[in-house]
């Protein structure tokens, strides 16, 4: 999916001189009790593709997730590899976000709304288990206008959708689509 989105964008914007395509991956390890009596560990390997053309960029990310333990940590798994990170809670209907800009890595973000249905039944994992597979994927669209006046300050606006591609029953996804709006104000010094 990520490759198809980027391929279309690259063909659509071939004439635009500022078109850039980036592919990245990373590694996130987490270990803790998360409210349980035994430890749960998670290893997340996100695969991301981002196309930037002019003031716009679009990114797609899909993580491979490995969870070992009883706790349901699907809502804290972040698949965005540290670029414009955000997470939304499908079960609580709220969202939050923070992140780093695609410009120079400085700045701070603020989060918006998350979508979810509080009435959905949630399966509770009661025994230690070991699961692995694709987690929830996400797509983000960012608008980054030119600097503010003659100052080094900038502002970015991002909309992000987390898609329920991971198995909720196995604790690899939240089982709901989340929507998050972010804005970032920073300085390139």
Short mmCIF file of C-alpha atoms in Angstrom, two decimals:
data_model
loop_
_atom_site.label_atom_id
_atom_site.label_comp_id
_atom_site.label_asym_id
_atom_site.label_seq_id
_atom_site.Cartn_x
_atom_site.Cartn_y
_atom_site.Cartn_z
CA UNK A 1 0.00 0.00 0.00
CA UNK A 2 2.74 2.48 0.96
CA UNK A 3 4.66 1.80 -2.25
CA UNK A 4 1.54 2.29 -4.39
CA UNK A 5 0.68 5.62 -2.72
CA UNK A 6 4.22 6.94 -3.18
CA UNK A 7 4.43 5.67 -6.79
CA UNK A 8 1.26 7.57 -7.69
CA UNK A 9 2.48 10.72 -5.94
CA UNK A 10 5.88 10.57 -7.62
CA UNK A 11 4.30 10.16 -11.08
CA UNK A 12 1.78 12.91 -10.38
CA UNK A 13 4.48 15.33 -9.23
CA UNK A 14 7.39 14.41 -11.48
CA UNK A 15 7.45 17.90 -12.93
CA UNK A 16 7.74 19.48 -9.47
CA UNK A 17 11.41 20.09 -8.65
CA UNK A 18 10.97 19.69 -4.87
CA UNK A 19 9.69 16.09 -4.91
CA UNK A 20 11.50 13.81 -2.43
CA UNK A 21 10.71 10.27 -1.39
CA UNK A 22 12.06 8.82 1.85
CA UNK A 23 11.80 5.28 3.18
CA UNK A 24 12.65 4.54 6.78
CA UNK A 25 12.43 1.95 9.48
CA UNK A 26 13.31 1.86 13.13
CA UNK A 27 13.08 -0.15 16.29
CA UNK A 28 11.06 0.53 19.45
CA UNK A 29 11.36 -1.73 22.50
CA UNK A 30 9.16 -1.42 25.55
CA UNK A 31 9.03 -3.51 28.73
CA UNK A 32 6.91 -3.06 31.84
CA UNK A 33 4.04 -4.33 33.95
CA UNK A 34 1.40 -1.96 32.49
CA UNK A 35 -0.91 -2.52 35.46
CA UNK A 36 -0.44 -6.30 35.47
CA UNK A 37 1.50 -8.47 37.96
CA UNK A 38 3.89 -9.81 35.31
CA UNK A 39 6.04 -8.04 32.74
CA UNK A 40 5.04 -7.52 29.12
CA UNK A 41 7.55 -6.66 26.43
CA UNK A 42 6.91 -5.30 22.96
CA UNK A 43 9.17 -4.87 19.95
CA UNK A 44 7.85 -2.64 17.16
CA UNK A 45 9.55 -2.28 13.76
CA UNK A 46 7.80 0.42 11.70
CA UNK A 47 8.20 0.55 7.92
CA UNK A 48 7.48 4.04 6.59
CA UNK A 49 7.44 5.83 3.26
CA UNK A 50 7.11 9.60 2.94
CA UNK A 51 6.80 11.70 -0.20
CA UNK A 52 7.37 15.45 -0.01
CA UNK A 53 6.50 17.83 -2.80
CA UNK A 54 6.66 21.55 -2.23
CA UNK A 55 4.90 22.44 1.01
CA UNK A 56 3.04 19.10 1.19
CA UNK A 57 4.05 15.65 2.35
CA UNK A 58 2.20 12.38 2.66
CA UNK A 59 3.39 9.41 4.68
CA UNK A 60 2.33 5.83 5.15
CA UNK A 61 3.58 3.61 7.97
CA UNK A 62 2.90 -0.02 8.89
CA UNK A 63 4.58 -1.63 11.92
CA UNK A 64 5.52 -5.23 12.56
CA UNK A 65 4.75 -5.89 16.24
CA UNK A 66 5.92 -8.61 18.65
CA UNK A 67 4.28 -8.75 22.10
CA UNK A 68 5.20 -11.14 24.91
CA UNK A 69 3.14 -10.95 28.11
CA UNK A 70 -0.36 -10.48 29.49
CA UNK A 71 -0.86 -6.71 29.21
CA UNK A 72 -2.84 -5.16 26.34
CA UNK A 73 -0.44 -2.49 25.12
CA UNK A 74 -1.92 -1.98 21.65
CA UNK A 75 -2.95 1.61 22.40
CA UNK A 76 0.57 2.74 23.35
CA UNK A 77 2.30 1.26 20.30
CA UNK A 78 3.46 4.08 18.03
CA UNK A 79 4.15 3.26 14.38
CA UNK A 80 5.40 6.60 13.12
CA UNK A 81 9.10 6.17 13.82
CA UNK A 82 9.52 9.50 15.60
CA UNK A 83 8.44 11.80 12.75
CA UNK A 84 5.27 13.63 13.64
CA UNK A 85 4.39 11.03 16.23
CA UNK A 86 0.92 10.84 17.63
CA UNK A 87 -1.36 8.32 19.16
CA UNK A 88 -5.10 8.22 19.58
CA UNK A 89 -7.16 6.03 21.78
CA UNK A 90 -9.90 4.11 20.02
CA UNK A 91 -11.49 2.98 23.24
CA UNK A 92 -11.58 6.34 24.96
CA UNK A 93 -12.28 8.49 21.92
CA UNK A 94 -9.50 10.93 22.74
CA UNK A 95 -6.22 11.66 21.07
CA UNK A 96 -2.95 13.31 21.79
CA UNK A 97 0.16 14.04 19.86
CA UNK A 98 3.65 15.39 19.90
CA UNK A 99 6.45 15.20 17.44
CA UNK A 100 9.36 16.48 15.50
CA UNK A 101 9.17 18.45 12.33
CA UNK A 102 10.27 17.16 8.95
CA UNK A 103 12.32 20.36 8.64
CA UNK A 104 15.09 20.13 11.22
CA UNK A 105 13.80 17.95 14.05
CA UNK A 106 13.06 20.77 16.48
CA UNK A 107 9.73 22.01 17.75
CA UNK A 108 6.76 20.71 19.61
CA UNK A 109 3.31 19.55 18.61
CA UNK A 110 -0.19 19.57 19.95
CA UNK A 111 -2.80 16.92 19.40
CA UNK A 112 -6.39 16.84 18.32
CA UNK A 113 -9.31 14.50 18.26
CA UNK A 114 -9.38 10.74 18.11
CA UNK A 115 -12.22 8.61 16.83
CA UNK A 116 -13.49 5.53 18.49
CA UNK A 117 -16.55 3.86 19.84
CA UNK A 118 -16.81 3.52 23.60
CA UNK A 119 -19.52 0.88 23.22
CA UNK A 120 -17.35 -1.69 21.41
CA UNK A 121 -16.72 -4.84 23.44
CA UNK A 122 -13.06 -5.31 24.28
CA UNK A 123 -11.50 -8.74 24.71
CA UNK A 124 -9.35 -8.84 27.83
CA UNK A 125 -6.13 -10.83 27.62
CA UNK A 126 -5.92 -12.82 30.85
CA UNK A 127 -2.92 -15.10 30.33
CA UNK A 128 0.65 -14.67 29.18
CA UNK A 129 0.84 -14.91 25.45
CA UNK A 130 3.28 -14.33 22.64
CA UNK A 131 1.89 -12.66 19.51
CA UNK A 132 3.45 -11.11 16.42
CA UNK A 133 2.21 -9.63 13.18
CA UNK A 134 1.23 -6.44 11.43
CA UNK A 135 0.07 -3.65 13.73
CA UNK A 136 -2.21 -0.71 12.97
CA UNK A 137 -1.07 1.26 9.94
CA UNK A 138 -1.31 5.00 9.53
CA UNK A 139 -1.43 7.66 6.83
CA UNK A 140 -0.56 11.31 7.38
CA UNK A 141 -0.83 14.45 5.27
CA UNK A 142 1.22 17.49 6.31
CA UNK A 143 1.20 21.08 5.06
CA UNK A 144 4.35 23.07 5.86
CA UNK A 145 4.06 26.68 4.69
CA UNK A 146 7.17 28.80 4.26
CA UNK A 147 8.77 30.36 7.33
CA UNK A 148 6.77 32.96 9.21
CA UNK A 149 7.94 36.31 7.86
CA UNK A 150 11.71 36.77 8.06
CA UNK A 151 11.95 34.81 11.32
CA UNK A 152 13.29 31.27 11.73
CA UNK A 153 9.85 30.25 13.10
CA UNK A 154 7.63 27.85 11.19
CA UNK A 155 4.29 26.10 11.57
CA UNK A 156 3.20 22.69 10.25
CA UNK A 157 -0.33 21.26 10.07
CA UNK A 158 -0.87 17.47 9.97
CA UNK A 159 -3.87 15.21 9.68
CA UNK A 160 -3.29 11.56 10.54
CA UNK A 161 -5.49 8.47 10.30
CA UNK A 162 -4.66 5.26 12.12
CA UNK A 163 -6.22 2.28 10.35
CA UNK A 164 -7.21 -0.94 12.19
CA UNK A 165 -4.89 -3.27 10.26
CA UNK A 166 -3.58 -5.04 13.38
CA UNK A 167 -5.47 -7.83 15.15
CA UNK A 168 -7.34 -6.43 18.16
CA UNK A 169 -7.88 -9.96 19.53
CA UNK A 170 -4.13 -10.59 19.53
CA UNK A 171 -3.31 -7.18 21.06
CA UNK A 172 -1.60 -5.93 17.88
CA UNK A 173 -4.12 -3.20 17.12
CA UNK A 174 -6.90 -1.13 18.68
CA UNK A 175 -9.67 -2.33 16.38
CA UNK A 176 -10.84 1.18 15.47
CA UNK A 177 -9.96 3.99 13.10
CA UNK A 178 -8.48 7.04 14.84
CA UNK A 179 -8.23 10.55 13.42
CA UNK A 180 -5.72 13.05 14.79
CA UNK A 181 -5.08 16.67 13.87
CA UNK A 182 -1.73 18.16 14.85
CA UNK A 183 -0.13 21.55 14.59
CA UNK A 184 3.51 22.26 15.25
CA UNK A 185 5.22 25.56 15.92
CA UNK A 186 9.00 25.56 15.98
CA UNK A 187 12.16 27.43 15.15
CA UNK A 188 14.96 26.51 12.75
CA UNK A 189 18.03 27.82 14.53
#
